[in-house]
mmCIF file of C-alpha atoms in Angstrom:
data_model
loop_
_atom_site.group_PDB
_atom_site.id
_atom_site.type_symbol
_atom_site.label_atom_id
_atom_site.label_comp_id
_atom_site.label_asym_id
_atom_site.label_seq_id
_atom_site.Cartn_x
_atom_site.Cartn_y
_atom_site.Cartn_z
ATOM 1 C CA UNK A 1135 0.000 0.000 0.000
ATOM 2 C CA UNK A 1136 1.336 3.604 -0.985
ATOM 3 C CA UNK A 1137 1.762 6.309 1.907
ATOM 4 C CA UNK A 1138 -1.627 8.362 1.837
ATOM 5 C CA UNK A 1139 -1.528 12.206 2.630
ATOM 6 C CA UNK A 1140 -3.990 14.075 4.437
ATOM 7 C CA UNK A 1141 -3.430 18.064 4.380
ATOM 8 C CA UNK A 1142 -4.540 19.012 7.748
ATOM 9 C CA UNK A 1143 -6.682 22.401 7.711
ATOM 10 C CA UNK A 1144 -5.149 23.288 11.048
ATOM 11 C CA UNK A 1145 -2.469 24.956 9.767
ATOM 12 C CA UNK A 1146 -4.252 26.176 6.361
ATOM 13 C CA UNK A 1147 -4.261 29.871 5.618
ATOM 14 C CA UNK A 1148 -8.095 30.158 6.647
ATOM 15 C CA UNK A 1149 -8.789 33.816 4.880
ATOM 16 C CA UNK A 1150 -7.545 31.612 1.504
ATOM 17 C CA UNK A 1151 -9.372 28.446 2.105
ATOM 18 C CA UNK A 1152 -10.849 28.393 -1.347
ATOM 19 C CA UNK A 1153 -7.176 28.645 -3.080
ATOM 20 C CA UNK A 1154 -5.310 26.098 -0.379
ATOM 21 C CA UNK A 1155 -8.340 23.656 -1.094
ATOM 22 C CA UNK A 1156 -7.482 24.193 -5.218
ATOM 23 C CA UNK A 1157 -3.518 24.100 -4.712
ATOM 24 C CA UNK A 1158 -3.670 20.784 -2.837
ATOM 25 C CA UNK A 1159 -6.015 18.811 -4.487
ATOM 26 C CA UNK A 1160 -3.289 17.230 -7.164
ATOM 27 C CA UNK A 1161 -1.918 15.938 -4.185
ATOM 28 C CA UNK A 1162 -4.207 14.893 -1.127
ATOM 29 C CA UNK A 1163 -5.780 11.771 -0.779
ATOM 30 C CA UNK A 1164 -7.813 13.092 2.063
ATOM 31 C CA UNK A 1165 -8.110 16.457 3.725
ATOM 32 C CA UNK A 1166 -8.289 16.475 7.764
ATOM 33 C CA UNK A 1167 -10.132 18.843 9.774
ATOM 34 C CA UNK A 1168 -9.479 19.235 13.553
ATOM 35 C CA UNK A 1169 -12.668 19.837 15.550
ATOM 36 C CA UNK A 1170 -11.944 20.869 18.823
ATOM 37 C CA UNK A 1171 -14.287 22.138 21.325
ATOM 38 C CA UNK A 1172 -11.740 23.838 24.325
ATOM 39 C CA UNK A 1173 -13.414 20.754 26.751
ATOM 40 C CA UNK A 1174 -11.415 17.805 25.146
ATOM 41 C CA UNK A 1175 -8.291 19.872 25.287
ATOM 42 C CA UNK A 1176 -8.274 23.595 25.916
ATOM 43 C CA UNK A 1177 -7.746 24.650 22.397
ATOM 44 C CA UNK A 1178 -10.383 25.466 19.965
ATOM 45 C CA UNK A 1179 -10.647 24.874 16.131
ATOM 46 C CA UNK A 1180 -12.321 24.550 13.006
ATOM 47 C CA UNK A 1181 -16.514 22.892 13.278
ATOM 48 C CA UNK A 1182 -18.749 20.958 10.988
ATOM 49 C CA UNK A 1183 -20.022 24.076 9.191
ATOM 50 C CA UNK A 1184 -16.373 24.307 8.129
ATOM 51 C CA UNK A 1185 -16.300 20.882 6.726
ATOM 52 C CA UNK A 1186 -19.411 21.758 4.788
ATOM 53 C CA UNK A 1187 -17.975 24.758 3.190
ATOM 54 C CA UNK A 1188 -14.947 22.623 2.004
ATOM 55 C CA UNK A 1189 -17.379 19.945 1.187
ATOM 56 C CA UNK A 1190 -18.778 22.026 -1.682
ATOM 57 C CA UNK A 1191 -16.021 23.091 -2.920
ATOM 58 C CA UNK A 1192 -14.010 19.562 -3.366
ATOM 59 C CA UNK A 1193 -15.098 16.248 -4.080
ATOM 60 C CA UNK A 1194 -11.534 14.967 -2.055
ATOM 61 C CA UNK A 1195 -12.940 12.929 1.143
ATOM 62 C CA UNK A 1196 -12.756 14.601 3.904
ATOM 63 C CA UNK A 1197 -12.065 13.398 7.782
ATOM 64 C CA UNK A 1198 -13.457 14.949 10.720
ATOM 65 C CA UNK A 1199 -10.875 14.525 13.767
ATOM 66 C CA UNK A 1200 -13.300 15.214 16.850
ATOM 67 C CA UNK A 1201 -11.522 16.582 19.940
ATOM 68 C CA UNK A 1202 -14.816 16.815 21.856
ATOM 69 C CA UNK A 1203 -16.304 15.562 24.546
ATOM 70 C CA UNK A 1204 -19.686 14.490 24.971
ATOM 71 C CA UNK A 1205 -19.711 13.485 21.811
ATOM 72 C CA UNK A 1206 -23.296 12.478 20.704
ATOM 73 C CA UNK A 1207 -25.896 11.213 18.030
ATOM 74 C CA UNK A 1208 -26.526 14.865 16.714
ATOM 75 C CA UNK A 1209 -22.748 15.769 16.394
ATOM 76 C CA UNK A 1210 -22.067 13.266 14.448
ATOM 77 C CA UNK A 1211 -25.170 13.281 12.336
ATOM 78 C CA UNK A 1212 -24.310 17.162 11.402
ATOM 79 C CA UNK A 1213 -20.827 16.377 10.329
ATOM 80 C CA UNK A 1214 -22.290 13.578 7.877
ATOM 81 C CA UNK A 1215 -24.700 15.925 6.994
ATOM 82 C CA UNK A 1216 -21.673 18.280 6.629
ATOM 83 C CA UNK A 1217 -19.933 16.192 3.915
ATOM 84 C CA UNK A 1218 -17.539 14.473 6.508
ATOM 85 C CA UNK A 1219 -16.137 11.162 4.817
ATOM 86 C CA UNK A 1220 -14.643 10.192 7.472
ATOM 87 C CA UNK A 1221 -15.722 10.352 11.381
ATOM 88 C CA UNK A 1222 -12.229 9.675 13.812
ATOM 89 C CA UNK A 1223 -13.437 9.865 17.172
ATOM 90 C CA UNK A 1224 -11.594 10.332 20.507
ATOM 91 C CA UNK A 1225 -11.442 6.319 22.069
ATOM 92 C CA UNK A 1226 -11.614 7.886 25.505
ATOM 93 C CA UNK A 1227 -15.240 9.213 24.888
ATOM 94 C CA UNK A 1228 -16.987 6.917 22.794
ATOM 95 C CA UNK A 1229 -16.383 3.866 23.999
ATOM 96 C CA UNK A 1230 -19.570 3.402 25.410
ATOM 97 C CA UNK A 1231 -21.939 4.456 22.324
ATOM 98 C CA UNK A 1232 -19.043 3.721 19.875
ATOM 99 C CA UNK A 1233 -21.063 0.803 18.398
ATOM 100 C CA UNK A 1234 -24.491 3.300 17.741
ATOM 101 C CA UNK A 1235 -22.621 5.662 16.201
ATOM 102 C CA UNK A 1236 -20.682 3.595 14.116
ATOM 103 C CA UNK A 1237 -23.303 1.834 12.552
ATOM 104 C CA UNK A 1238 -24.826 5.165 11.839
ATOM 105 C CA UNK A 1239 -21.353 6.430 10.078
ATOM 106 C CA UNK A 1240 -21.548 3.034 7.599
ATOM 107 C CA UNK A 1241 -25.484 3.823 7.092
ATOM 108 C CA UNK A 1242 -24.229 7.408 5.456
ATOM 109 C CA UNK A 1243 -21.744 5.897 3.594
ATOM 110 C CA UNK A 1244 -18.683 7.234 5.689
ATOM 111 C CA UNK A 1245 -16.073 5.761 6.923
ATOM 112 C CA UNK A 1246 -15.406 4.767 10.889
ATOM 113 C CA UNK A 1247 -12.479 6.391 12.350
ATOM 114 C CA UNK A 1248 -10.834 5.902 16.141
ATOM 115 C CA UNK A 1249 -7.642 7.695 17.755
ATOM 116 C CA UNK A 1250 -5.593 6.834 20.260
ATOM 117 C CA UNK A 1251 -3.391 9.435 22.442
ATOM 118 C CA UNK A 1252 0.494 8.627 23.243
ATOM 119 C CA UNK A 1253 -0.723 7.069 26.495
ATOM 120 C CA UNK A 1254 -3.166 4.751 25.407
ATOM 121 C CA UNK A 1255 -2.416 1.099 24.485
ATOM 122 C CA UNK A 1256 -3.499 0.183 21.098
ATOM 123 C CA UNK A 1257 -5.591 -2.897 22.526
ATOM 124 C CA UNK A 1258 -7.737 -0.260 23.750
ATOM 125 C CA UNK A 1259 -9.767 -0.825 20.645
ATOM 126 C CA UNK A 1260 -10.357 -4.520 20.751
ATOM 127 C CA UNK A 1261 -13.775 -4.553 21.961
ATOM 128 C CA UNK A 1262 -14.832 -2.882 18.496
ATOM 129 C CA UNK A 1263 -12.252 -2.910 16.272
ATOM 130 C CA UNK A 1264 -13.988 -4.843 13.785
ATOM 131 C CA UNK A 1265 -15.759 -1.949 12.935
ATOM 132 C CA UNK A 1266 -12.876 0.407 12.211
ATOM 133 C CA UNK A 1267 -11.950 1.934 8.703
ATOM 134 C CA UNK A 1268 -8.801 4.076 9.742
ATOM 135 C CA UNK A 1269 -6.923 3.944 13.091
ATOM 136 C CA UNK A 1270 -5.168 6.955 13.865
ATOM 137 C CA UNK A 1271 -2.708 7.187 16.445
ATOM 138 C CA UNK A 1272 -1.559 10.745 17.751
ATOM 139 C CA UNK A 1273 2.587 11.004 18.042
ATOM 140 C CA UNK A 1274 1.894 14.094 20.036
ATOM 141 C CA UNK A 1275 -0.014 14.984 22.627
ATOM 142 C CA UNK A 1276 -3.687 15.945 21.552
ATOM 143 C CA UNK A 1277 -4.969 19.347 20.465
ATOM 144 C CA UNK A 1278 -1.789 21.497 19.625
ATOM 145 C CA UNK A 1279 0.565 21.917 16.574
ATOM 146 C CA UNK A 1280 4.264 22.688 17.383
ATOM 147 C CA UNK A 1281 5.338 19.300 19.804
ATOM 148 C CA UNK A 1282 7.677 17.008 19.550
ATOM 149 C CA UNK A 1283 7.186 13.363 18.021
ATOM 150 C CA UNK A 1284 6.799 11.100 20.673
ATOM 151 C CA UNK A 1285 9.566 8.202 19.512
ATOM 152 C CA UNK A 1286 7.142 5.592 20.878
ATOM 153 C CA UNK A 1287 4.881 5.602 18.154
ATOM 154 C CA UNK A 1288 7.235 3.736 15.695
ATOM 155 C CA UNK A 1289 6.953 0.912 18.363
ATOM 156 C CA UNK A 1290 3.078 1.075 18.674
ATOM 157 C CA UNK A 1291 2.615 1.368 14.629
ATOM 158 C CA UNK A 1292 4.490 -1.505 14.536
ATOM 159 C CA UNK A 1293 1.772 -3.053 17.286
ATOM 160 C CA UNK A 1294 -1.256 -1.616 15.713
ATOM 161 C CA UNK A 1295 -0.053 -3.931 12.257
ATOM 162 C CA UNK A 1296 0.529 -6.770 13.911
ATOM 163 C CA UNK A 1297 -2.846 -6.391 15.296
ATOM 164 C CA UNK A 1298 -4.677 -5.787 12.047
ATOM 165 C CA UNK A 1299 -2.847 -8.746 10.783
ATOM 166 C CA UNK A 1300 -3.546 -11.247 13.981
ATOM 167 C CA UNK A 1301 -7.440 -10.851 13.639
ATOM 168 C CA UNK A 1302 -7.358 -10.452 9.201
ATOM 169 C CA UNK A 1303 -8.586 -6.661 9.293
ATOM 170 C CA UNK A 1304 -8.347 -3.967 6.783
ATOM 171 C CA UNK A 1305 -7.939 -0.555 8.756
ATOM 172 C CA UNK A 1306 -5.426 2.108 7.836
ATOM 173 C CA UNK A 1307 -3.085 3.318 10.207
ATOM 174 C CA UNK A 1308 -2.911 7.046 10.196
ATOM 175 C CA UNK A 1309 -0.187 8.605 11.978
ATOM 176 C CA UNK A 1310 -0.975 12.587 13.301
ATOM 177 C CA UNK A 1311 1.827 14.957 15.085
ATOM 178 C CA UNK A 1312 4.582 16.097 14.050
ATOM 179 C CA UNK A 1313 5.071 13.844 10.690
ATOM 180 C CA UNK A 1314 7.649 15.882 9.004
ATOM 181 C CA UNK A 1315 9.471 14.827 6.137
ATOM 182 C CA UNK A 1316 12.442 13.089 7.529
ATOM 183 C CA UNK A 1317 10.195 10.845 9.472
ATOM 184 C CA UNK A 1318 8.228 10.093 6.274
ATOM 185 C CA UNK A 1319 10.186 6.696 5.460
ATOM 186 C CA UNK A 1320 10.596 5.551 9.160
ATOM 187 C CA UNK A 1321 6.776 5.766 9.663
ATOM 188 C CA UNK A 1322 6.135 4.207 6.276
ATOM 189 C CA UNK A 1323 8.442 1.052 7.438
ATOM 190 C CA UNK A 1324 6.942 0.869 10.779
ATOM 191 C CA UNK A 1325 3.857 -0.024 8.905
ATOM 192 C CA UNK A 1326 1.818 3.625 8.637
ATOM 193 C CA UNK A 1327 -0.186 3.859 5.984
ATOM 194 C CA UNK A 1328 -1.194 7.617 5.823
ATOM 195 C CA UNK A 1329 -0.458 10.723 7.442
ATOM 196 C CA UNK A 1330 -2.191 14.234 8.313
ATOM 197 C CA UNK A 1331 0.590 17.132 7.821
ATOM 198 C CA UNK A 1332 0.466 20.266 9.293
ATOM 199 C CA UNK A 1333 3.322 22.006 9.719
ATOM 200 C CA UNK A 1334 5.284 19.260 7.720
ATOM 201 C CA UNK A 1335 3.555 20.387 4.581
ATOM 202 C CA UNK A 1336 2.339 24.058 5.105
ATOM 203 C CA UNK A 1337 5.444 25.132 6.237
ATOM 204 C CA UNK A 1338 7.603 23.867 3.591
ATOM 205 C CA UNK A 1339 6.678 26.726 1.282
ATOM 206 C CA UNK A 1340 4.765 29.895 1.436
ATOM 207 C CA UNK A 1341 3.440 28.800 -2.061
ATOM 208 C CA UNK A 1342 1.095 25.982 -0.553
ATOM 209 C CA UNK A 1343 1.290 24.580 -4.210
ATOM 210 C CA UNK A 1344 5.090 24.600 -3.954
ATOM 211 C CA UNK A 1345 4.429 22.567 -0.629
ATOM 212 C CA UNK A 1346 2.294 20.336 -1.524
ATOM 213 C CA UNK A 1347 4.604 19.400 -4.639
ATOM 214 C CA UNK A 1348 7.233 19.068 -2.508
ATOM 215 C CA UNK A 1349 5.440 16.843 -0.039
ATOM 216 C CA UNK A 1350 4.079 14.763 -2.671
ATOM 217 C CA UNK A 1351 7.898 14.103 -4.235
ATOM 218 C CA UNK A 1352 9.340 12.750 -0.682
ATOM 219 C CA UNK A 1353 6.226 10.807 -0.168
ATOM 220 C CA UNK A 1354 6.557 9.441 -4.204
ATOM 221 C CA UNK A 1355 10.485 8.706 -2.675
ATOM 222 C CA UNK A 1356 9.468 6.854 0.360
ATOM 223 C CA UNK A 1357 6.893 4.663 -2.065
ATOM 224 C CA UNK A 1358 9.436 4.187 -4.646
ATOM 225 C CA UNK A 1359 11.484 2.900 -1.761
ATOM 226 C CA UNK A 1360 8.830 0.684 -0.482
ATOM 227 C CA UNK A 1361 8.258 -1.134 -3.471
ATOM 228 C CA UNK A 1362 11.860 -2.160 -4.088
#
């Protein structure tokens, strides 16, 4: 499988949504969109309403990461309704009603995300995991750009495959935090299978174009290498 990329709107230039949506396009495979509600982690950013603007102006799947608490039935009915592909929920919080609303996310059509904080074993999903399109595990600590990579997570993407392989499932590791491009190929041989870049794409170039073309040549590397 070839590294996926997933432009995270976090660090997007938000008064040029429109023209960062247009310049990386040609090179997403997914866009992700933090939703973060100060309660989760005191930070806020980005909502539903901003998925559905993006929504209508891109037909590129896009994920909605939900830092929230109390997350219910009507949240995540109004970020399907939004145009949210994808639904990666906090494992902390849903546990609970995790197997309502994901049969509600595969009734739209979407896909069932879950992600796991530095501190939380990746068995923590074994009671539903069955039910899991992408499995994203944060190499930071949640809710803030800027941190270090946690060196663990090589070590627990390396777990999270052997789990997917022990019980013959089909989810995609997705690695968020800190996934600039000298840790592309070390994630990619730990067994990752996409990743959401902040930073590690925005901030390559102040043309976002010129970013994302730059991004998309180490990543086109790093599969090159894979394959050999």
């Amino acid at each position: 499988m070839s590294l996926a990329i997933a432009p995270s709107f976090m660090s997007a230039n938000l008064l040029e949504v429109g023209a960062e949506i247009r310049a990386l396009e040609p090179v997403a495979d997914f866009f992700h969109v933090d939703i973060i509600d100060w309660h989760y982690v005191k930070n806020m950013c980005l909502t539903p309403q901003f998925i559905r603007a993006m929504h209508s102006a891109t037909a590129v799947p896009i994920d909605a990461h939900l830092y929230v608490d109390n997350i219910d039935d009507e949240l995540v009915q109004l970020c399907l309704d939004s145009g949210a592909g994808i639904i990666t929920m906090p494992a902390d919080v849903v546990g609970r009603s995790f197997n309502r609303f994901a049969n509600r996310i595969h009734a739209a059509g979407a896909r069932v995300g879950i992600f796991l904080n530095p501190t939380q074993p990746i068995e923590t999903v074994l009671p539903y995991v069955e039910k899991i399109d992408h499995l994203l595990l944060m190499s930071v600590d949640p809710g803030f750009g800027g941190q270090a990579f946690i060196p663990s997570t090589y070590d627990r993407i390396r777990r999270a495959c052997e789990l997917r392989l022990e019980l013959n499932l089909t989810y995609r590791i997705v690695i968020d935090g800190n996934c600039s491009s000298e840790r592309f190929l070390p994630l990619a041989q730990a067994g990752a299978d996409a990743l959401c870049l902040g930073r590690g794409l925005f901030d390559r170039d102040p043309d976002t174009r010129r970013a994302g073309e730059l991004t998309l040549r180490d990543i086109e590397r790093v599969n090159a290498s894979l394959a050999q």
